[in-house]
GROMACS .gro file of C-alpha atoms in nm:
model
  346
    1UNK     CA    1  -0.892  -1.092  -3.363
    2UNK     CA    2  -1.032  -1.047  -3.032
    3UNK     CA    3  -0.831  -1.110  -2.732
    4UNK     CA    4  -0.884  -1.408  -2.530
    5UNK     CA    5  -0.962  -1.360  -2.161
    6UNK     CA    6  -0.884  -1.610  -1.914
    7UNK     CA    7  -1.226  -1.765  -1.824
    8UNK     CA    8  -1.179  -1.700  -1.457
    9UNK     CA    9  -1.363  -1.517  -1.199
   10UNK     CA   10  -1.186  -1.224  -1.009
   11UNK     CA   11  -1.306  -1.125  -0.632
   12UNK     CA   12  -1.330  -0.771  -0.550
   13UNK     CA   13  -1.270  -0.728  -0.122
   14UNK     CA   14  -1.381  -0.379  -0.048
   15UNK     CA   15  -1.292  -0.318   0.352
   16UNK     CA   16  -1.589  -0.088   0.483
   17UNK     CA   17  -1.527   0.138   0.801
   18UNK     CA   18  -1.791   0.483   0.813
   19UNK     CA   19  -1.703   0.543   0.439
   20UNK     CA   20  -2.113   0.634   0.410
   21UNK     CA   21  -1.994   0.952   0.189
   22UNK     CA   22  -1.737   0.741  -0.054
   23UNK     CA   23  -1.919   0.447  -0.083
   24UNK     CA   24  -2.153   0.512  -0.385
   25UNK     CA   25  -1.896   0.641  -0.570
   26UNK     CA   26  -1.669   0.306  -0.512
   27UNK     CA   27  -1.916   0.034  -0.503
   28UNK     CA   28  -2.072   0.167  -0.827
   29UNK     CA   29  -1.750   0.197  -1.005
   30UNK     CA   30  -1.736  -0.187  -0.953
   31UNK     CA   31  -2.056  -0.292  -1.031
   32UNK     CA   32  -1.978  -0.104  -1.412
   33UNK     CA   33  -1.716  -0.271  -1.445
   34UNK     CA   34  -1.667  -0.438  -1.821
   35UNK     CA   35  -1.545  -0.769  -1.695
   36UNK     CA   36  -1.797  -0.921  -1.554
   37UNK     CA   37  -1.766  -1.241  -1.390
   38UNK     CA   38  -1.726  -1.071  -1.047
   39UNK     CA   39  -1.798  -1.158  -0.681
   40UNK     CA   40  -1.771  -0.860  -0.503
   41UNK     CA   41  -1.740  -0.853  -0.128
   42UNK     CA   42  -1.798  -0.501   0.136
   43UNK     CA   43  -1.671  -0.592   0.465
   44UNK     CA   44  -1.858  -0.388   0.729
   45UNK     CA   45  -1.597  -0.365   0.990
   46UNK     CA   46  -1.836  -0.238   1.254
   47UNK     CA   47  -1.944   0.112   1.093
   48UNK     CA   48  -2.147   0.357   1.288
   49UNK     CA   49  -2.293   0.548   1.029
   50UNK     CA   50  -2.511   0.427   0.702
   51UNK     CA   51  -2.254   0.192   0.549
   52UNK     CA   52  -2.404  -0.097   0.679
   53UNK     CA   53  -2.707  -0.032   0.508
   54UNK     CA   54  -2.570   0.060   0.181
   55UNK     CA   55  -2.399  -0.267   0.172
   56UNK     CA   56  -2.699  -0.433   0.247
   57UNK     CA   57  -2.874  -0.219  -0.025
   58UNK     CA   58  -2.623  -0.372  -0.294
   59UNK     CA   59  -2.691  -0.715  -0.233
   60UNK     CA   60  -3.062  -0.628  -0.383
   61UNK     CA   61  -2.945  -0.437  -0.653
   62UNK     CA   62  -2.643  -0.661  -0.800
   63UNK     CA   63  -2.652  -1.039  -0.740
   64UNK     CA   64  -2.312  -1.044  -0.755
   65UNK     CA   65  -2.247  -0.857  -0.410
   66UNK     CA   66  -2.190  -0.993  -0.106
   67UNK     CA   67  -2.189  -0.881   0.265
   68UNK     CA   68  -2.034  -0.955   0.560
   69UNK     CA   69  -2.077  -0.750   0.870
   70UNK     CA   70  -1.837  -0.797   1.161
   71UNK     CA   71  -1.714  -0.600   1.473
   72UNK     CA   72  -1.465  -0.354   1.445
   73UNK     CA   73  -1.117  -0.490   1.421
   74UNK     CA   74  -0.919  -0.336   1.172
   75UNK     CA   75  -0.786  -0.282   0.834
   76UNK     CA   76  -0.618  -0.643   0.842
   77UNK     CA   77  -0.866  -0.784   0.977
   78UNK     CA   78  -1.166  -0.674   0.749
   79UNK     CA   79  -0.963  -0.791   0.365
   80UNK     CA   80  -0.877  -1.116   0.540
   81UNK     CA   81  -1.221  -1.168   0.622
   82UNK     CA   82  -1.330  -1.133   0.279
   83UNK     CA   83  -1.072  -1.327   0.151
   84UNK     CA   84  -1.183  -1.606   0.359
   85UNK     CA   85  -1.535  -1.560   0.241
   86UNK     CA   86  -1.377  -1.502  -0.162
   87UNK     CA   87  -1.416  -1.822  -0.444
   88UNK     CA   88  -1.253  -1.613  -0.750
   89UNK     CA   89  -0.991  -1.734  -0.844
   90UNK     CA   90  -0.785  -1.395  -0.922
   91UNK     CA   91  -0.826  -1.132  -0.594
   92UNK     CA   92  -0.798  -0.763  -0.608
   93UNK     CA   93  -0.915  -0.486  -0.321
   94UNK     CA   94  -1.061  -0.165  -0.341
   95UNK     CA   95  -1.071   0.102  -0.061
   96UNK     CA   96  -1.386   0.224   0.021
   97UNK     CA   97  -1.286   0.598  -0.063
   98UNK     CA   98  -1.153   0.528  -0.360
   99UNK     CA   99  -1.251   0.440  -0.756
  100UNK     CA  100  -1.159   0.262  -1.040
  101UNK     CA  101  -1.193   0.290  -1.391
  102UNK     CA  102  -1.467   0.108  -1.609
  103UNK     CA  103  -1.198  -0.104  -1.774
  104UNK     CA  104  -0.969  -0.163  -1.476
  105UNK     CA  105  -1.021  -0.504  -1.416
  106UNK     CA  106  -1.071  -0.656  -1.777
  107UNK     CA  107  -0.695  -0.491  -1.873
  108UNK     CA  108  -0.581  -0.661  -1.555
  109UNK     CA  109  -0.739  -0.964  -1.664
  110UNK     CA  110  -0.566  -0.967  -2.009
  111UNK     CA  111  -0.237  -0.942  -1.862
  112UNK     CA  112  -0.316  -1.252  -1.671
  113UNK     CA  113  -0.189  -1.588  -1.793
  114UNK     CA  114  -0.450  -1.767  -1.662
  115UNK     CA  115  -0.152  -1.996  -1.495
  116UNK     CA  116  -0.102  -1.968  -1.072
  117UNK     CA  117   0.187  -1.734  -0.888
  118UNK     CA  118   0.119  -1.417  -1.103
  119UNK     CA  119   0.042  -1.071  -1.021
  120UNK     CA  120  -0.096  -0.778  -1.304
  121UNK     CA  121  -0.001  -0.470  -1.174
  122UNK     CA  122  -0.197  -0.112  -1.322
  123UNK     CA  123  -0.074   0.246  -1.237
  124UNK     CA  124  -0.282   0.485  -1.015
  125UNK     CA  125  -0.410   0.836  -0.912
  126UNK     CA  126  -0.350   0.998  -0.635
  127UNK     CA  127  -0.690   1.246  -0.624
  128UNK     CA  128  -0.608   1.563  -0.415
  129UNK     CA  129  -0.807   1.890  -0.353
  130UNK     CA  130  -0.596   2.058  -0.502
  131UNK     CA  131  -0.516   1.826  -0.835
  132UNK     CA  132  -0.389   1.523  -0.938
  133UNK     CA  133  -0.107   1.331  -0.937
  134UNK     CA  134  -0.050   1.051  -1.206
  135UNK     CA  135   0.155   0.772  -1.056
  136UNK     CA  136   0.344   0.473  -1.144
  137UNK     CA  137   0.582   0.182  -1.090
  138UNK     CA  138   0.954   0.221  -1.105
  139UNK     CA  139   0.983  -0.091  -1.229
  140UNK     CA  140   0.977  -0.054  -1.595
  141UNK     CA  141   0.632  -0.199  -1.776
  142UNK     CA  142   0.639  -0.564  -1.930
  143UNK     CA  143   0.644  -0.904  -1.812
  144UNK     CA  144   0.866  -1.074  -1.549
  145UNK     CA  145   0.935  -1.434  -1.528
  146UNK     CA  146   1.222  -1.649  -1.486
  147UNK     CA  147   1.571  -1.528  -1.373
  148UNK     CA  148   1.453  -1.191  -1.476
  149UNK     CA  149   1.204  -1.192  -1.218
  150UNK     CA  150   1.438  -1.306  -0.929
  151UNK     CA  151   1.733  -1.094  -1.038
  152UNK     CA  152   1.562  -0.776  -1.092
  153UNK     CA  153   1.242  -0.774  -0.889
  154UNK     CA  154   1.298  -1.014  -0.587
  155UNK     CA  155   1.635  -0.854  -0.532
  156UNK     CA  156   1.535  -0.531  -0.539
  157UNK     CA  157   1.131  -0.507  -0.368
  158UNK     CA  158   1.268  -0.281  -0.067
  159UNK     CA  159   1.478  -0.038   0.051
  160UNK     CA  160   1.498   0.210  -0.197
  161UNK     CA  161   1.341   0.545  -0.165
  162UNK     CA  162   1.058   0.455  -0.396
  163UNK     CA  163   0.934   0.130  -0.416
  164UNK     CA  164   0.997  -0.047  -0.766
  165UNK     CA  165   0.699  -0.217  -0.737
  166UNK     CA  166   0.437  -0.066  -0.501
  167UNK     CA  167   0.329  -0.243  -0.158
  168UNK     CA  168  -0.031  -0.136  -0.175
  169UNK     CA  169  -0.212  -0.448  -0.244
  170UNK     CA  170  -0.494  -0.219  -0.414
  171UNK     CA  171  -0.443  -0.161  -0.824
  172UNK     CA  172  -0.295  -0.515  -0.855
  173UNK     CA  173  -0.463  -0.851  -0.942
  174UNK     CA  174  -0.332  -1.145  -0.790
  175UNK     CA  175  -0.361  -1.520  -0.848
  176UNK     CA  176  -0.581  -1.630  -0.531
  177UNK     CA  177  -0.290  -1.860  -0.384
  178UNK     CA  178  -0.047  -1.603  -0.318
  179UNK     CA  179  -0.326  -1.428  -0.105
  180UNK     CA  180  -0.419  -1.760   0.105
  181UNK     CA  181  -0.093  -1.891   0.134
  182UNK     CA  182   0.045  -1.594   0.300
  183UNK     CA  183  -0.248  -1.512   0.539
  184UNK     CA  184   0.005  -1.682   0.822
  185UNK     CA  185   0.246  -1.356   0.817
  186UNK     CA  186  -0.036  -1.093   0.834
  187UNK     CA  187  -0.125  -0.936   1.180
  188UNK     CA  188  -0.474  -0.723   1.269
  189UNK     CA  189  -0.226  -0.626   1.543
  190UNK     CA  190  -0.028  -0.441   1.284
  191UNK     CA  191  -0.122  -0.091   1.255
  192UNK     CA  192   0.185   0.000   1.043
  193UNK     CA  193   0.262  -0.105   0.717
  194UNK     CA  194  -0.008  -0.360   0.719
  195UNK     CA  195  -0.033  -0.380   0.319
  196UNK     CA  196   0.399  -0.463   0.301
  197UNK     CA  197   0.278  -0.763   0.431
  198UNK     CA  198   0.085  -0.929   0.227
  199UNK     CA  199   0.231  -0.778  -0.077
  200UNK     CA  200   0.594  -0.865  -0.016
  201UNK     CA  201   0.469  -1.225   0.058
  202UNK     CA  202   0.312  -1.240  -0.251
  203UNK     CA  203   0.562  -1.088  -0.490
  204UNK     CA  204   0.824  -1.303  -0.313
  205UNK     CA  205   0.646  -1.585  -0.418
  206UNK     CA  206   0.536  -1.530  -0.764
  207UNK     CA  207   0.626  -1.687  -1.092
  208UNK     CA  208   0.508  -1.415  -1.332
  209UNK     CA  209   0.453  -1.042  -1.271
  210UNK     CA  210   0.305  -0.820  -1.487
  211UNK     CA  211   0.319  -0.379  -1.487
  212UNK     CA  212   0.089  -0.247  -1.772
  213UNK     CA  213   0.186   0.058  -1.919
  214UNK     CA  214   0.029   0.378  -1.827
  215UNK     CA  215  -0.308   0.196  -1.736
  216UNK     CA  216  -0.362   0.486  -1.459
  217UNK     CA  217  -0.701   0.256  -1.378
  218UNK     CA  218  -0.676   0.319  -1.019
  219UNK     CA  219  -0.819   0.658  -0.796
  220UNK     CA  220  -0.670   0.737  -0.459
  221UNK     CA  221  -0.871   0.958  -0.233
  222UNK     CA  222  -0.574   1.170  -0.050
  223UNK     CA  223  -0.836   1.272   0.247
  224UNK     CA  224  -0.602   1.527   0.438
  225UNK     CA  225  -0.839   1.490   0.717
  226UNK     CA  226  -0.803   1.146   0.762
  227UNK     CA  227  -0.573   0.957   1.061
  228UNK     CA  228  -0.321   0.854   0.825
  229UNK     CA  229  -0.208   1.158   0.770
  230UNK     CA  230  -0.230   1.248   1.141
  231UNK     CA  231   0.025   1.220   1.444
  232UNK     CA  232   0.049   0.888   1.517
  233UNK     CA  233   0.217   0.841   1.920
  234UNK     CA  234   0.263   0.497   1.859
  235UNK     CA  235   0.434   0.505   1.477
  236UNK     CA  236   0.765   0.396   1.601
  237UNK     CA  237   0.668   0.092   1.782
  238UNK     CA  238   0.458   0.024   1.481
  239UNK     CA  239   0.745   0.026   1.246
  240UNK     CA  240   0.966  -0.172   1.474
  241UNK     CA  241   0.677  -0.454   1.440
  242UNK     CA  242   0.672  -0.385   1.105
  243UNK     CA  243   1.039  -0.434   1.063
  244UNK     CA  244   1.070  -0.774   1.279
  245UNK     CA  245   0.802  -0.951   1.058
  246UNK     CA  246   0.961  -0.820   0.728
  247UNK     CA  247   1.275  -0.957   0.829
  248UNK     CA  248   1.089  -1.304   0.901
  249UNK     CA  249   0.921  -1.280   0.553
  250UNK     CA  250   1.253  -1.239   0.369
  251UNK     CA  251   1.400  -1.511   0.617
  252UNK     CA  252   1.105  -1.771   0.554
  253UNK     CA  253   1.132  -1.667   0.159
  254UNK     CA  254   1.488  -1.716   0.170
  255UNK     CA  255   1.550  -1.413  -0.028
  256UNK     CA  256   1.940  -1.386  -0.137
  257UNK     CA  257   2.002  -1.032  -0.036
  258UNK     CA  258   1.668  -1.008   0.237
  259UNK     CA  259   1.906  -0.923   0.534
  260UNK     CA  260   2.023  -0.649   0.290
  261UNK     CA  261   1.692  -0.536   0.175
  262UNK     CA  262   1.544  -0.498   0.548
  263UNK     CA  263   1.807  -0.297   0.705
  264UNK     CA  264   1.778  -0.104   0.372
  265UNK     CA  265   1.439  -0.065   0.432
  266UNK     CA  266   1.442   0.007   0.830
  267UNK     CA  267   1.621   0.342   0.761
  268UNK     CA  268   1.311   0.425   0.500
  269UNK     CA  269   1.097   0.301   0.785
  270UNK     CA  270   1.281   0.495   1.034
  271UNK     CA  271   1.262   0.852   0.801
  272UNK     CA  272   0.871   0.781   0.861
  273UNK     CA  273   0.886   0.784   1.206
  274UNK     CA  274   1.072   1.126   1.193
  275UNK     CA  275   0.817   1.262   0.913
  276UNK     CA  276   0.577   1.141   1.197
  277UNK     CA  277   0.724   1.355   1.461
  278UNK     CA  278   0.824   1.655   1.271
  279UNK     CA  279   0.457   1.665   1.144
  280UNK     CA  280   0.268   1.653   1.421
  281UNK     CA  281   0.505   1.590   1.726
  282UNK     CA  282   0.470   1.850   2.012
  283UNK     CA  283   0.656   1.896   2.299
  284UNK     CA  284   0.952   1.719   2.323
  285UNK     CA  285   0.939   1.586   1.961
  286UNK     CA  286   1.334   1.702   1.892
  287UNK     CA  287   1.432   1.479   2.179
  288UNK     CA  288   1.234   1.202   2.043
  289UNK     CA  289   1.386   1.236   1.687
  290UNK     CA  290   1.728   1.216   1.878
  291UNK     CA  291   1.624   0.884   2.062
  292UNK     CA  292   1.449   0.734   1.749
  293UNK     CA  293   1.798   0.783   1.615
  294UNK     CA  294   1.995   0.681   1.839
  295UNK     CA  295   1.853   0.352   1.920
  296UNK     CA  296   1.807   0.235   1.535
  297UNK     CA  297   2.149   0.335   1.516
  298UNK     CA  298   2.079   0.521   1.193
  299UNK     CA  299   2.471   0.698   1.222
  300UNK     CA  300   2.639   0.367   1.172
  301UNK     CA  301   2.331   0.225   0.915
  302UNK     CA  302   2.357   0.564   0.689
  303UNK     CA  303   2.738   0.558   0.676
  304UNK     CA  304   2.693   0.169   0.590
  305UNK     CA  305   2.492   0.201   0.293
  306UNK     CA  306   2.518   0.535   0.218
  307UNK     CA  307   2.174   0.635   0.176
  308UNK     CA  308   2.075   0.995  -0.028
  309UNK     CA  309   1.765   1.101  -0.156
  310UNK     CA  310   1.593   1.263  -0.435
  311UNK     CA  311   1.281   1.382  -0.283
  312UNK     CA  312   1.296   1.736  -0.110
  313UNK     CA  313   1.121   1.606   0.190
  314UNK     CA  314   1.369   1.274   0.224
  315UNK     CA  315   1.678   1.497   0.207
  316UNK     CA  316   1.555   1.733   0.507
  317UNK     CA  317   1.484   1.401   0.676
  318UNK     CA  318   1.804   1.207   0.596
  319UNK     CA  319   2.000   1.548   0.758
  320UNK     CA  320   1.845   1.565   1.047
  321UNK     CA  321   1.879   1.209   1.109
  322UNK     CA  322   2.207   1.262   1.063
  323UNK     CA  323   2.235   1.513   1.339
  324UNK     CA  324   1.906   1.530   1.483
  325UNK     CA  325   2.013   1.836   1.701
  326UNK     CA  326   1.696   2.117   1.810
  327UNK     CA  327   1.806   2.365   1.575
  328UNK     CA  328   1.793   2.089   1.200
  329UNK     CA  329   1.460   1.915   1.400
  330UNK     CA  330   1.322   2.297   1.444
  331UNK     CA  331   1.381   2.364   1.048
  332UNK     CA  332   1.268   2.041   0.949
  333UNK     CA  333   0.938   2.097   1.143
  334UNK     CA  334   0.922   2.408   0.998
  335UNK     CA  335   0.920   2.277   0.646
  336UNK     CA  336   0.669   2.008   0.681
  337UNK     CA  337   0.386   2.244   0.839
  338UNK     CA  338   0.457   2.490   0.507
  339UNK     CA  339   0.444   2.166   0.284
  340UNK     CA  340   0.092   2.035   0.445
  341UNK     CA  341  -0.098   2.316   0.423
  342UNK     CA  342   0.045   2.401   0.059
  343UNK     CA  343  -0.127   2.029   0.009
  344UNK     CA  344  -0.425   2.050   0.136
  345UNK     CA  345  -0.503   2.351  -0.026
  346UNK     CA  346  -0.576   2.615   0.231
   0.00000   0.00000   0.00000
């Protein structure tokens, strides 16, 4: 007997920013989708090269595309736009350097209910020059509902070293409410962490969540060259306004163990800042480390909860932020460059 599939339609936001090499291969991957009751939406966030025109060019081909073309403003601001634009009921987002597989959104779709407050979650790709790297949810695959849901989900979204239920709000379907309702926490300000937003909100709010089982559907494009993977001047003062709207999230949510889960979560935060520095800090950068430290207070914070790590990189981290001295920031710095290139493949 064939499976029934909620008779809903799902809208696919795709935020567009000079992705004129990428595009094709994403757009395309869409449009072949087997599901297909699909509006699909590229946000042209101000591109300077051909994207705008190969949006435009989709419209022609595939009745189902739409196209919105706006001035530059951002990440944020680009998916909310198209969410605003959006009638599916279900919503999911794409990257414009990315891909998905031809059955991606149908096995999200089965998983669905077809009720409100739920969220399918798939597993992903990471797509590197140099190979690939199958990845997946810690939270073990089946269905969450009920006191299951609060007690080992809600209770346990962040601060942990790796996420039990990943913040990227690509490779997910989610029931549209949980998008619109929680459009009021999300910032185009935010250059940190921007996806934690909307993601958290959502999952803090659901009724049902769903991980499918292997279902490695989604592609990420690791793009060594691109600026997240850069020195970023202004990462700490990102992550502190990262931090201070997380905490108002849990607060508003009235999470049991939020205040918990964010200071948690600020030392994870605050290991990215030092990544940051010992990556592509320059002069100075040991100094920095030592001030970053110092005025998050990580000393008292790691003796509180004890923090260790699994992950090479996190453990050279957590030591030096435990005595972020010249000689463990030198080391550390050390490490990373040997690490990057060994990534990138040169």
């Amino acid at each position: 007997m064939k499976e029934k599939i909620p008779e809903k339609t799902v809208s696919i936001i795709v935020p567009v920013y000079n992705a004129q090499n990428f595009l094709k291969k994403c757009v395309d991957s869409i449009l072949t989708q087997t599901f297909h009751r699909l509006e699909v939406i590229l946000v042209d966030d101000g591109a300077q090269d051909d994207s705008p025109r190969m949006c435009d060019a989709y419209t022609k081909q595939d009745s189902r595309v739409k196209v919105i073309h706006k001035p530059n403003g951002g990440l944020v601001s680009a998916w909310m736009a198209g969410v605003e634009r959006s009638s599916g009921e279900y919503l999911m987002f794409v990257d414009s350097d990315d891909w998905i597989d031809a059955c991606m959104v149908e096995e999200l779709v089965k998983g669905a209910s077809g009720e409100t407050g739920e969220i399918v979650c798939c597993n992903f790709v990471i797509e590197r020059p140099n190979g690939k790297e199958e990845c997946r949810h810690e939270l073990a695959p089946g269905v969450y509902e009920g006191k299951r849901l609060e007690t080992e989900v809600k209770t346990e979204l962040l601060g942990n070293e790796r996420r039990t239920v990943s913040m990227s709000r690509c490779m997910k379907l989610f029931s549209r409410e949980l998008i619109t309702d929680n459009l009021q926490f999300c910032n185009p300000e935010l250059r940190m962490g921007e996806d934690v937003i909307i993601v958290l909100s959502a999952l803090c709010d659901c009724r049902r969540l769903v991980i499918l089982k292997d279902a490695l559907y989604y592609h990420y494009f690791y793009n060594p060259a691109s600026m997240v993977h850069k020195y970023d001047p202004k990462m700490a003062e990102g992550i502190r306004g990262l931090n201070r709207t997380i905490r108002i999230i849990l607060e508003a949510k009235k999470v049991e163990n939020g205040k918990t889960q964010q200071e948690r979560e600020s030392i994870y935060l605050t290991m990215l800042s030092v990544k940051n520095e010992l990556r592509g800090g320059k002069k100075g950068y040991a100094g920095r480390i030592a001030e970053l430290c110092r005025r998050e207070h990580m000393g008292d914070s790691l003796k509180q909860y004890d923090i260790r790590a699994q992950e090479r990189a996190n453990r050279m981290i957590l030591w030096i932020m435990k005595r972020p001295d010249t000689l463990r920031c030198m080391a550390g710095k050390l490490a990373f460059s040997l690490y990057d290139r060994w990534m990138s493949g040169h």
